[in-house]
Amino acid sequence: MASDHTRTALLAAAERLYADRGFGDVTLRDIVAEASVNLAAVNYHFGSKDELIAELFVTRSIATNRERLRELKAAEEQGGGRASIEVILHALVGPTLRGCLGPENQRSTAARFMIRASIESVPPIRRIKNREIDHLRKFAGAMRRALPDRSDVDIYWGLNFALAMAHHTIRESERLTKLSEGKCDLDDVEDVVARVVSVATMALTAGRTEAKAPSKVAAR
Amino acid sequence: MASDHTRTALLAAAERLYADRGFGDVTLRDIVAEASVNLAAVNYHFGSKDELIAELFVTRSIATNRERLRELKAAEEQGGGRASIEVILHALVGPTLRGCLGPENQRSTAARFMIRASIESVPPIRRIKNREIDHLRKFAGAMRRALPDRSDVDIYWGLNFALAMAHHTIRESERLTKLSEGKCDLDDVEDVVARVVSVATMALTAGRTEAKAPSKVAAR
DNA sequence: GATAGTTTCATACAAGTGTTTGAATTGCAA
DNA sequence: TTGCAATTCAAACACTTGTATGAAACTATC
């Protein structure tokens, strides 16, 4: 139907506004003005404001998760059912980082929206994030297969730390840039991905109980 | 004078409510009801709702930061001006983790408040967090002294990742528990601290030269 | 071209928000 | 006690919010 027009316009307008100004101070009236439609349209097409936000976030999440699984599947098939831990971690954090970082002026609306979503945490989005666990379990499974000697506990901590580094870097990218006076280049996305993967790999492969002695002094 | 009573009651009540229900749905009327004072008291004593939140957060932040610096100073003095990187990282993430994790039923109101603050990110708090950079620079300095061979970029990335792991673990502690089906014990705070410090230390000390070749990882 | 079903629109609604006001009350000093 | 400032209080204010309504304008089907 061509009558999706209003729906689509609303989604686009909302995403744009949320990306620019955050969830906190964007009202329904702002959205319908940006989309040049009537105030009642949101409730007619989505039921409520929260459902509009949810649909927006779900769409983007599904895209990211699909990308993640695509990378994971490809890697596992190529490795005959077992991928290396680096590649798994790469599939886990790559899509998110690639989607949210990169030169600011060429960052897509979708990317900026997802950054907001990771910073602000509004109820409808939180509800959806809680359902992400099944998705993460797939990665935990792959990681277990890649590191069969590792305990479950270590796997989960590694997974947690990998996500931590990726998400925190996105959330606080501005602060890191300021803190490092521009020395940390967040526009070089592949370098960021490589750093996160590298550290997470170390976390997962190094002996950790006796981690008191890192010893392996590798000077540059 | 003893007439601080209303002020104090307001601070305590607000902290309790925010800790329990988050910033999103606690109104001034909730707060004054909890504190058994008049609605106008907030504006009389604090000027505005935001300033009340800010005062709450500043107080707690100062406490944490002081604790961090205390640990750092002690370590540096003991090491004759240069502390080991592990100890520095310990001073950086220890106080926060210790303040926010631990058995839920014995978690202080202050702790639960700070967790909320790290999850929800409301304007007055965001403003304050942005001023935290000077504080972090002190740690960057100490880390540089501990690892004189390391480039500034690496130092900042290590700092970033250390904070990432600590904060993300706090923010998503519930999800990690659920994901790991309780196998990751977040009540054992010192173990969490040790894990974070260990991984961050590896990130800062291991050779990372291969990190510049992402294609190698991707093409595997 | 009439009819039934969608979609749009202006408008109103109900509820909740932080803040202000000005009078009442309190506490303290002279 | 009197006087004066600091504090408390009930009430109202001024807005903003998301949502609901019912009529009007479309669109497609017969």
Short mmCIF file of C-alpha atoms (C1' of nucleotides) in Angstrom, two decimals:
data_model
loop_
_atom_site.label_atom_id
_atom_site.label_comp_id
_atom_site.label_asym_id
_atom_site.label_seq_id
_atom_site.Cartn_x
_atom_site.Cartn_y
_atom_site.Cartn_z
CA MET A 1 0.00 0.00 0.00
CA ALA A 2 1.19 3.46 -0.76
CA SER A 3 -0.56 4.69 2.36
CA ASP A 4 2.46 3.67 4.44
CA HIS A 5 3.65 7.15 3.69
CA THR A 6 2.62 8.66 7.00
CA ARG A 7 3.96 5.72 8.94
CA THR A 8 7.30 5.88 7.21
CA ALA A 9 7.55 9.62 7.52
CA LEU A 10 6.88 9.33 11.25
CA LEU A 11 9.54 6.70 11.75
CA ALA A 12 12.09 8.71 9.84
CA ALA A 13 11.25 11.95 11.59
CA ALA A 14 11.31 10.35 15.00
CA GLU A 15 14.63 8.70 14.38
CA ARG A 16 16.13 11.93 13.20
CA LEU A 17 14.91 13.89 16.20
CA TYR A 18 15.86 11.28 18.75
CA ALA A 19 19.29 10.98 17.17
CA ASP A 20 19.81 14.73 17.37
CA ARG A 21 18.24 15.66 20.67
CA GLY A 22 17.82 12.47 22.67
CA PHE A 23 14.68 10.89 24.02
CA GLY A 24 14.38 13.25 26.91
CA ASP A 25 13.17 16.31 25.12
CA VAL A 26 11.45 15.20 21.97
CA THR A 27 7.70 15.34 22.21
CA LEU A 28 5.02 13.85 20.01
CA ARG A 29 4.33 17.31 18.74
CA ASP A 30 7.93 17.73 17.67
CA ILE A 31 7.78 14.47 15.79
CA VAL A 32 4.56 15.13 13.93
CA ALA A 33 5.77 18.60 13.03
CA GLU A 34 9.01 17.18 11.62
CA ALA A 35 7.03 14.60 9.68
CA SER A 36 4.40 17.14 8.61
CA VAL A 37 1.55 14.96 9.74
CA ASN A 38 -1.25 15.31 12.22
CA LEU A 39 -0.76 14.85 15.94
CA ALA A 40 -3.14 11.92 16.08
CA ALA A 41 -1.19 9.99 13.48
CA VAL A 42 1.22 8.50 15.98
CA ASN A 43 -1.49 6.95 18.06
CA TYR A 44 -3.38 5.84 14.99
CA HIS A 45 -0.42 4.08 13.38
CA PHE A 46 1.55 2.89 16.37
CA GLY A 47 -0.87 2.87 19.26
CA SER A 48 1.34 4.95 21.50
CA LYS A 49 4.56 6.90 21.63
CA ASP A 50 6.37 4.06 23.35
CA GLU A 51 5.41 1.63 20.62
CA LEU A 52 6.84 3.98 18.04
CA ILE A 53 10.14 4.09 19.90
CA ALA A 54 10.08 0.34 20.34
CA GLU A 55 9.52 -0.28 16.66
CA LEU A 56 12.36 2.03 15.81
CA PHE A 57 14.73 0.29 18.18
CA VAL A 58 13.63 -3.22 17.28
CA THR A 59 14.23 -2.57 13.61
CA ARG A 60 17.75 -1.37 14.20
CA SER A 61 18.54 -4.06 16.74
CA ILE A 62 17.42 -6.81 14.43
CA ALA A 63 19.63 -5.40 11.71
CA THR A 64 22.67 -5.37 13.99
CA ASN A 65 21.98 -8.80 15.40
CA ARG A 66 21.48 -10.27 11.96
CA GLU A 67 24.78 -8.79 10.88
CA ARG A 68 26.46 -10.25 13.93
CA LEU A 69 25.08 -13.72 13.32
CA ARG A 70 25.90 -13.53 9.65
CA GLU A 71 29.55 -12.88 10.48
CA LEU A 72 29.53 -15.59 13.09
CA LYS A 73 27.93 -18.20 10.84
CA ALA A 74 30.29 -17.39 7.99
CA ALA A 75 33.28 -17.76 10.28
CA GLU A 76 32.11 -21.01 11.79
CA GLU A 77 31.33 -22.57 8.45
CA GLN A 78 34.69 -21.56 7.11
CA GLY A 79 36.37 -23.09 10.13
CA GLY A 80 34.43 -26.31 9.87
CA GLY A 81 32.08 -25.63 12.76
CA ARG A 82 34.60 -23.98 14.98
CA ALA A 83 35.78 -20.42 14.57
CA SER A 84 38.71 -18.82 16.34
CA ILE A 85 37.91 -16.71 19.34
CA GLU A 86 39.17 -13.57 17.62
CA VAL A 87 36.75 -13.98 14.78
CA ILE A 88 33.87 -14.65 17.13
CA LEU A 89 34.62 -11.53 19.12
CA HIS A 90 35.00 -9.64 15.90
CA ALA A 91 31.52 -10.71 14.87
CA LEU A 92 30.20 -9.73 18.28
CA VAL A 93 31.52 -6.20 18.56
CA GLY A 94 32.26 -5.32 14.96
CA PRO A 95 28.78 -4.56 13.70
CA THR A 96 27.88 -2.44 16.70
CA LEU A 97 31.09 -0.42 16.62
CA ARG A 98 31.00 -0.06 12.88
CA GLY A 99 27.41 1.10 13.11
CA CYS A 100 27.97 3.67 15.81
CA LEU A 101 31.47 5.05 15.33
CA GLY A 102 33.20 6.52 12.32
CA PRO A 103 33.50 10.12 11.16
CA GLU A 104 30.74 12.08 12.80
CA ASN A 105 29.62 13.95 9.73
CA GLN A 106 29.05 10.75 7.81
CA ARG A 107 27.38 8.93 10.63
CA SER A 108 23.96 7.73 9.59
CA THR A 109 20.84 8.75 11.41
CA ALA A 110 20.40 5.14 12.42
CA ALA A 111 23.84 5.12 13.98
CA ARG A 112 23.26 8.28 15.92
CA PHE A 113 19.92 6.93 17.05
CA MET A 114 21.51 3.76 18.37
CA ILE A 115 24.11 5.76 20.24
CA ARG A 116 21.34 7.68 21.94
CA ALA A 117 19.60 4.45 22.75
CA SER A 118 22.73 3.13 24.38
CA ILE A 119 23.17 6.29 26.43
CA GLU A 120 19.73 7.23 27.57
CA SER A 121 17.89 4.04 28.31
CA VAL A 122 14.18 4.74 28.14
CA PRO A 123 11.62 2.13 29.31
CA PRO A 124 10.46 0.69 25.98
CA ILE A 125 14.04 0.21 24.88
CA ARG A 126 15.06 -1.33 28.15
CA ARG A 127 12.33 -3.90 27.80
CA ILE A 128 13.64 -4.93 24.41
CA LYS A 129 17.25 -5.09 25.54
CA ASN A 130 16.28 -7.56 28.20
CA ARG A 131 15.20 -9.97 25.51
CA GLU A 132 18.66 -9.87 23.96
CA ILE A 133 19.95 -12.62 26.19
CA ASP A 134 19.05 -15.44 23.83
CA HIS A 135 21.02 -13.73 21.15
CA LEU A 136 24.06 -13.46 23.38
CA ARG A 137 23.80 -17.10 24.34
CA LYS A 138 24.57 -18.03 20.76
CA PHE A 139 27.85 -16.21 21.05
CA ALA A 140 28.57 -17.77 24.40
CA GLY A 141 28.05 -21.14 22.71
CA ALA A 142 30.44 -20.35 19.89
CA MET A 143 33.00 -19.08 22.35
CA ARG A 144 32.72 -22.25 24.37
CA ARG A 145 33.35 -24.29 21.27
CA ALA A 146 36.37 -22.15 20.43
CA LEU A 147 37.79 -22.45 23.92
CA PRO A 148 36.73 -25.85 25.21
CA ASP A 149 39.18 -25.73 28.10
CA ARG A 150 37.78 -22.54 29.46
CA SER A 151 35.20 -22.60 32.24
CA ASP A 152 31.74 -21.19 31.63
CA VAL A 153 32.40 -18.49 34.15
CA ASP A 154 35.42 -17.26 32.25
CA ILE A 155 33.52 -17.36 28.98
CA TYR A 156 30.74 -15.20 30.36
CA TRP A 157 33.16 -12.75 31.89
CA GLY A 158 35.00 -12.49 28.60
CA LEU A 159 31.76 -11.89 26.77
CA ASN A 160 30.77 -9.30 29.34
CA PHE A 161 34.07 -7.46 29.06
CA ALA A 162 33.99 -7.47 25.27
CA LEU A 163 30.56 -5.89 25.24
CA ALA A 164 31.66 -3.54 28.00
CA MET A 165 34.54 -2.16 25.99
CA ALA A 166 32.51 -1.80 22.84
CA HIS A 167 29.50 -0.14 24.39
CA HIS A 168 31.40 2.08 26.77
CA THR A 169 33.61 3.30 23.97
CA ILE A 170 30.51 4.24 22.02
CA ARG A 171 28.78 5.86 24.97
CA GLU A 172 31.78 7.82 26.09
CA SER A 173 33.45 8.42 22.77
CA GLU A 174 33.21 12.13 23.24
CA ARG A 175 34.82 12.02 26.64
CA LEU A 176 37.61 9.76 25.47
CA THR A 177 38.38 12.13 22.66
CA LYS A 178 38.48 15.05 25.04
CA LEU A 179 40.47 13.19 27.68
CA SER A 180 43.08 12.09 25.18
CA GLU A 181 43.05 15.46 23.48
CA GLY A 182 42.22 13.81 20.20
CA LYS A 183 45.03 11.28 20.42
CA CYS A 184 42.58 8.39 20.47
CA ASP A 185 41.15 8.33 16.98
CA LEU A 186 37.61 7.06 17.21
CA ASP A 187 37.01 7.58 13.53
CA ASP A 188 39.36 4.75 12.71
CA VAL A 189 36.71 2.16 13.44
CA GLU A 190 38.71 -0.88 12.44
CA ASP A 191 41.46 0.11 14.82
CA VAL A 192 38.93 0.37 17.63
CA VAL A 193 37.47 -3.01 16.75
CA ALA A 194 40.94 -4.51 16.68
CA ARG A 195 41.77 -3.08 20.08
CA VAL A 196 38.59 -4.38 21.67
CA VAL A 197 38.98 -7.81 20.10
CA SER A 198 42.60 -7.96 21.09
CA VAL A 199 41.98 -7.16 24.73
CA ALA A 200 38.97 -9.41 24.96
CA THR A 201 40.96 -12.24 23.45
CA MET A 202 43.65 -11.77 26.05
CA ALA A 203 41.05 -11.77 28.75
CA LEU A 204 39.72 -15.07 27.49
CA THR A 205 42.94 -16.87 26.72
CA ALA A 206 45.41 -15.76 29.38
CA GLY A 207 45.57 -17.70 32.60
CA ARG A 208 43.53 -15.61 34.90
CA THR A 209 43.78 -16.99 38.42
CA GLU A 210 47.49 -16.36 38.55
CA ALA A 211 47.17 -13.23 36.49
CA LYS A 212 49.25 -11.47 39.09
CA ALA A 213 52.26 -11.97 36.83
CA PRO A 214 51.58 -10.60 33.39
CA SER A 215 55.33 -10.82 32.79
CA LYS A 216 55.16 -11.14 28.99
CA VAL A 217 56.69 -7.73 28.60
CA ALA A 218 56.33 -6.98 24.95
CA ALA A 219 57.84 -3.62 24.25
CA ARG A 220 57.24 -2.06 20.94
CA MET B 1 21.66 25.09 62.94
CA ALA B 2 19.17 22.36 63.60
CA SER B 3 16.99 23.78 60.87
CA ASP B 4 18.95 21.72 58.35
CA HIS B 5 16.44 19.10 59.22
CA THR B 6 14.23 19.68 56.20
CA ARG B 7 17.19 19.85 53.85
CA THR B 8 18.65 16.63 55.14
CA ALA B 9 15.33 14.85 55.11
CA LEU B 10 14.83 15.87 51.51
CA LEU B 11 18.23 14.62 50.45
CA ALA B 12 17.72 11.31 52.18
CA ALA B 13 14.22 10.84 50.83
CA ALA B 14 15.23 11.73 47.31
CA GLU B 15 18.18 9.39 47.37
CA ARG B 16 16.02 6.57 48.62
CA LEU B 17 13.35 7.09 45.99
CA TYR B 18 15.76 7.54 43.11
CA ALA B 19 17.64 4.45 44.20
CA ASP B 20 14.45 2.41 44.26
CA ARG B 21 12.52 3.68 41.29
CA GLY B 22 14.95 5.57 39.08
CA PHE B 23 14.93 9.19 38.03
CA GLY B 24 12.29 8.70 35.41
CA ASP B 25 9.28 8.35 37.60
CA VAL B 26 9.99 10.12 40.84
CA THR B 27 8.27 13.47 41.10
CA LEU B 28 8.84 16.32 43.48
CA ARG B 29 5.57 15.39 45.13
CA ASP B 30 6.83 11.88 45.78
CA ILE B 31 9.96 13.25 47.35
CA VAL B 32 8.30 15.73 49.67
CA ALA B 33 5.78 13.09 50.70
CA GLU B 34 8.57 10.67 51.56
CA ALA B 35 10.34 13.39 53.50
CA SER B 36 7.12 14.62 55.12
CA VAL B 37 7.74 18.21 54.17
CA ASN B 38 5.97 20.77 52.09
CA LEU B 39 6.11 20.81 48.33
CA ALA B 40 7.75 24.21 48.20
CA ALA B 41 10.61 23.08 50.39
CA VAL B 42 12.62 21.71 47.49
CA ASN B 43 12.64 24.99 45.65
CA TYR B 44 13.25 26.92 48.82
CA HIS B 45 16.26 24.88 49.89
CA PHE B 46 17.75 23.83 46.59
CA GLY B 47 16.40 26.24 44.02
CA SER B 48 15.16 23.53 41.70
CA LYS B 49 14.69 19.83 41.34
CA ASP B 50 17.76 19.51 39.17
CA GLU B 51 19.92 21.20 41.74
CA LEU B 52 18.73 18.72 44.32
CA ILE B 53 19.73 15.83 42.08
CA ALA B 54 23.03 17.50 41.33
CA GLU B 55 23.85 17.99 44.99
CA LEU B 56 23.06 14.36 45.66
CA PHE B 57 25.28 13.17 42.87
CA VAL B 58 28.12 15.56 43.59
CA THR B 59 28.26 14.45 47.19
CA ARG B 60 28.55 10.81 46.24
CA SER B 61 30.97 11.43 43.41
CA ILE B 62 33.28 13.41 45.61
CA ALA B 63 33.29 10.60 48.11
CA THR B 64 34.21 8.03 45.47
CA ASN B 65 36.82 10.22 43.86
CA ARG B 66 38.41 11.00 47.20
CA GLU B 67 38.57 7.32 47.96
CA ARG B 68 40.19 6.67 44.59
CA LEU B 69 42.81 9.35 45.08
CA ARG B 70 43.48 8.21 48.61
CA GLU B 71 44.30 4.72 47.34
CA LEU B 72 46.37 6.12 44.53
CA LYS B 73 48.38 8.45 46.74
CA ALA B 74 49.01 5.72 49.28
CA ALA B 75 50.25 3.39 46.57
CA GLU B 76 52.51 5.98 44.98
CA GLU B 77 54.03 7.00 48.27
CA GLN B 78 54.68 3.43 49.19
CA GLY B 79 56.36 2.86 45.83
CA GLY B 80 58.50 5.95 46.13
CA GLY B 81 56.54 8.06 43.67
CA ARG B 82 55.78 5.29 41.24
CA ALA B 83 53.10 2.68 41.81
CA SER B 84 52.64 -0.48 39.80
CA ILE B 85 49.99 -0.40 37.12
CA GLU B 86 47.93 -3.03 38.91
CA VAL B 87 47.70 -0.93 42.02
CA ILE B 88 46.79 2.14 40.05
CA LEU B 89 44.01 0.32 38.25
CA HIS B 90 42.90 -1.09 41.55
CA ALA B 91 42.58 2.41 42.93
CA LEU B 92 40.67 3.46 39.83
CA VAL B 93 37.99 0.79 39.68
CA GLY B 94 38.02 -0.58 43.22
CA PRO B 95 36.05 2.14 44.99
CA THR B 96 33.35 2.29 42.34
CA LEU B 97 32.89 -1.45 42.16
CA ARG B 98 33.03 -1.86 45.89
CA GLY B 99 30.47 0.90 46.25
CA CYS B 100 28.02 -0.46 43.73
CA LEU B 101 28.28 -4.23 43.84
CA GLY B 102 28.07 -6.68 46.69
CA PRO B 103 25.11 -8.57 48.12
CA GLU B 104 21.98 -6.78 47.05
CA ASN B 105 20.25 -6.83 50.39
CA GLN B 106 23.14 -5.10 52.10
CA ARG B 107 23.70 -2.55 49.40
CA SER B 108 23.50 0.94 50.76
CA THR B 109 21.06 3.51 49.48
CA ALA B 110 24.00 5.51 48.24
CA ALA B 111 25.24 2.55 46.24
CA ARG B 112 21.88 1.91 44.65
CA PHE B 113 21.58 5.58 43.86
CA MET B 114 24.92 5.58 42.09
CA ILE B 115 23.93 2.54 40.07
CA ARG B 116 20.83 4.37 38.92
CA ALA B 117 22.92 7.37 38.06
CA SER B 118 25.17 5.25 35.92
CA ILE B 119 22.23 3.67 34.13
CA GLU B 120 19.81 6.48 33.53
CA SER B 121 21.85 9.55 32.76
CA VAL B 122 19.70 12.57 33.48
CA PRO B 123 20.84 16.08 32.43
CA PRO B 124 22.11 17.48 35.74
CA ILE B 125 24.16 14.35 36.32
CA ARG B 126 25.53 14.34 32.82
CA ARG B 127 26.77 17.86 33.31
CA ILE B 128 28.69 16.85 36.39
CA LYS B 129 30.16 13.76 34.80
CA ASN B 130 31.63 15.91 32.08
CA ARG B 131 33.70 17.68 34.69
CA GLU B 132 35.25 14.39 35.77
CA ILE B 133 37.96 14.61 33.16
CA ASP B 134 40.44 16.43 35.35
CA HIS B 135 40.08 13.69 37.89
CA LEU B 136 40.79 11.02 35.28
CA ARG B 137 43.84 12.89 34.07
CA LYS B 138 45.47 12.31 37.42
CA PHE B 139 45.15 8.60 36.84
CA ALA B 140 46.40 8.90 33.32
CA GLY B 141 49.45 10.66 34.74
CA ALA B 142 50.09 7.94 37.27
CA MET B 143 49.70 5.29 34.60
CA ARG B 144 52.15 7.08 32.38
CA ARG B 145 54.68 7.11 35.18
CA ALA B 146 54.13 3.42 35.78
CA LEU B 147 54.50 2.56 32.11
CA PRO B 148 56.95 5.10 30.71
CA ASP B 149 57.45 3.09 27.52
CA ARG B 150 53.82 3.11 26.63
CA SER B 151 52.42 5.69 24.25
CA ASP B 152 49.81 8.13 25.45
CA VAL B 153 47.30 6.61 23.11
CA ASP B 154 47.71 3.20 24.67
CA ILE B 155 47.45 4.67 28.14
CA TYR B 156 44.18 6.37 27.35
CA TRP B 157 42.76 3.27 25.72
CA GLY B 158 43.74 1.22 28.74
CA LEU B 159 42.10 3.72 31.04
CA ASN B 160 39.02 3.72 28.87
CA PHE B 161 38.76 -0.06 28.86
CA ALA B 162 39.27 -0.31 32.61
CA LEU B 163 36.42 2.10 33.24
CA ALA B 164 34.39 0.35 30.58
CA MET B 165 34.60 -3.01 32.28
CA ALA B 166 33.88 -1.61 35.70
CA HIS B 167 30.92 0.52 34.73
CA HIS B 168 29.40 -1.93 32.31
CA THR B 169 29.57 -4.67 34.89
CA ILE B 170 27.72 -2.46 37.31
CA ARG B 171 25.16 -1.34 34.77
CA GLU B 172 24.46 -4.78 33.43
CA SER B 173 25.07 -6.82 36.52
CA GLU B 174 21.56 -8.16 36.42
CA ARG B 175 21.87 -9.26 32.82
CA LEU B 176 25.23 -10.91 33.41
CA THR B 177 23.79 -12.88 36.29
CA LYS B 178 20.87 -13.99 34.17
CA LEU B 179 23.01 -14.75 31.14
CA SER B 180 25.42 -16.84 33.14
CA GLU B 181 22.60 -18.42 35.14
CA GLY B 182 24.20 -17.25 38.32
CA LYS B 183 27.59 -18.69 37.50
CA CYS B 184 29.18 -15.24 37.55
CA ASP B 185 29.11 -14.23 41.17
CA LEU B 186 28.76 -10.48 41.34
CA ASP B 187 28.56 -10.48 45.08
CA ASP B 188 32.19 -11.45 45.31
CA VAL B 189 33.34 -7.90 44.73
CA GLU B 190 37.02 -8.50 45.21
CA ASP B 191 36.96 -11.18 42.55
CA VAL B 192 35.29 -8.77 40.14
CA VAL B 193 37.85 -6.10 40.93
CA ALA B 194 40.64 -8.60 40.38
CA ARG B 195 39.22 -9.63 37.03
CA VAL B 196 38.87 -6.09 35.80
CA VAL B 197 42.34 -5.10 37.00
CA SER B 198 43.84 -8.21 35.48
CA VAL B 199 42.34 -7.67 32.05
CA ALA B 200 43.10 -3.97 32.06
CA THR B 201 46.67 -4.70 33.03
CA MET B 202 47.01 -7.11 30.14
CA ALA B 203 45.56 -4.52 27.83
CA LEU B 204 48.17 -2.03 28.97
CA THR B 205 51.23 -4.24 29.13
CA ALA B 206 50.88 -6.74 26.30
CA GLY B 207 52.32 -5.89 22.92
CA ARG B 208 49.53 -4.73 20.79
CA THR B 209 51.35 -4.05 17.56
CA GLU B 210 49.34 -6.64 15.67
CA ALA B 211 46.24 -4.68 16.50
CA LYS B 212 46.99 -2.42 13.58
CA ALA B 213 46.29 -5.22 11.11
CA PRO B 214 42.58 -5.83 11.32
CA SER B 215 42.44 -7.44 7.90
CA LYS B 216 44.39 -10.37 9.24
CA VAL B 217 41.67 -11.13 11.72
CA ALA B 218 38.80 -10.50 9.38
CA ALA B 219 40.14 -12.65 6.60
CA ARG B 220 40.70 -15.74 8.66
"C1'" DG C 1 -21.30 6.85 -8.67
"C1'" DA C 2 -22.85 5.18 -4.30
"C1'" DT C 3 -20.90 2.76 -0.35
"C1'" DA C 4 -17.89 0.97 3.10
"C1'" DG C 5 -13.53 1.15 5.06
"C1'" DT C 6 -9.23 3.85 5.94
"C1'" DT C 7 -6.90 7.53 7.04
"C1'" DT C 8 -6.43 12.43 8.32
"C1'" DC C 9 -7.53 16.40 10.87
"C1'" DA C 10 -8.67 20.07 14.40
"C1'" DT C 11 -9.68 20.08 18.77
"C1'" DA C 12 -10.45 18.86 23.37
"C1'" DC C 13 -9.21 16.24 27.40
"C1'" DA C 14 -7.30 14.75 31.64
"C1'" DA C 15 -3.55 14.38 34.21
"C1'" DG C 16 0.82 15.56 35.80
"C1'" DT C 17 4.81 18.55 35.97
"C1'" DG C 18 8.09 21.95 38.36
"C1'" DT C 19 7.69 26.40 40.13
"C1'" DT C 20 5.80 30.62 42.41
"C1'" DT C 21 3.20 33.23 45.66
"C1'" DG C 22 1.92 35.41 49.75
"C1'" DA C 23 0.24 34.60 54.01
"C1'" DA C 24 1.09 31.97 58.37
"C1'" DT C 25 4.28 30.23 61.58
"C1'" DT C 26 8.41 29.60 63.87
"C1'" DG C 27 12.84 30.71 66.12
"C1'" DC C 28 15.97 33.88 67.88
"C1'" DA C 29 17.90 38.46 69.43
"C1'" DA C 30 17.36 42.77 71.56
"C1'" DT D 1 7.67 41.04 74.98
"C1'" DT D 2 8.59 42.94 70.67
"C1'" DG D 3 10.56 42.83 66.20
"C1'" DC D 4 12.60 40.67 62.40
"C1'" DA D 5 14.27 37.29 59.66
"C1'" DA D 6 14.09 32.53 58.31
"C1'" DT D 7 11.16 28.86 57.35
"C1'" DT D 8 6.87 26.38 56.35
"C1'" DC D 9 2.60 25.91 54.26
"C1'" DA D 10 -1.67 25.57 51.18
"C1'" DA D 11 -2.95 26.94 47.11
"C1'" DA D 12 -2.66 28.19 42.58
"C1'" DC D 13 -0.11 28.92 38.36
"C1'" DA D 14 1.45 28.11 33.91
"C1'" DC D 15 2.64 24.66 31.00
"C1'" DT D 16 3.48 20.47 28.81
"C1'" DT D 17 2.56 15.90 28.12
"C1'" DG D 18 0.35 11.74 25.69
"C1'" DT D 19 -4.11 10.32 24.34
"C1'" DA D 20 -9.04 10.29 22.76
"C1'" DT D 21 -12.85 11.95 19.93
"C1'" DG D 22 -15.80 12.56 16.17
"C1'" DA D 23 -16.30 14.78 12.03
"C1'" DA D 24 -14.13 15.34 7.46
"C1'" DA D 25 -11.47 13.75 3.61
"C1'" DC D 26 -9.94 10.31 1.11
"C1'" DT D 27 -9.69 5.41 -1.48
"C1'" DA D 28 -11.05 1.42 -3.34
"C1'" DT D 29 -14.83 -1.88 -4.45
"C1'" DC D 30 -18.91 -3.03 -6.31
#
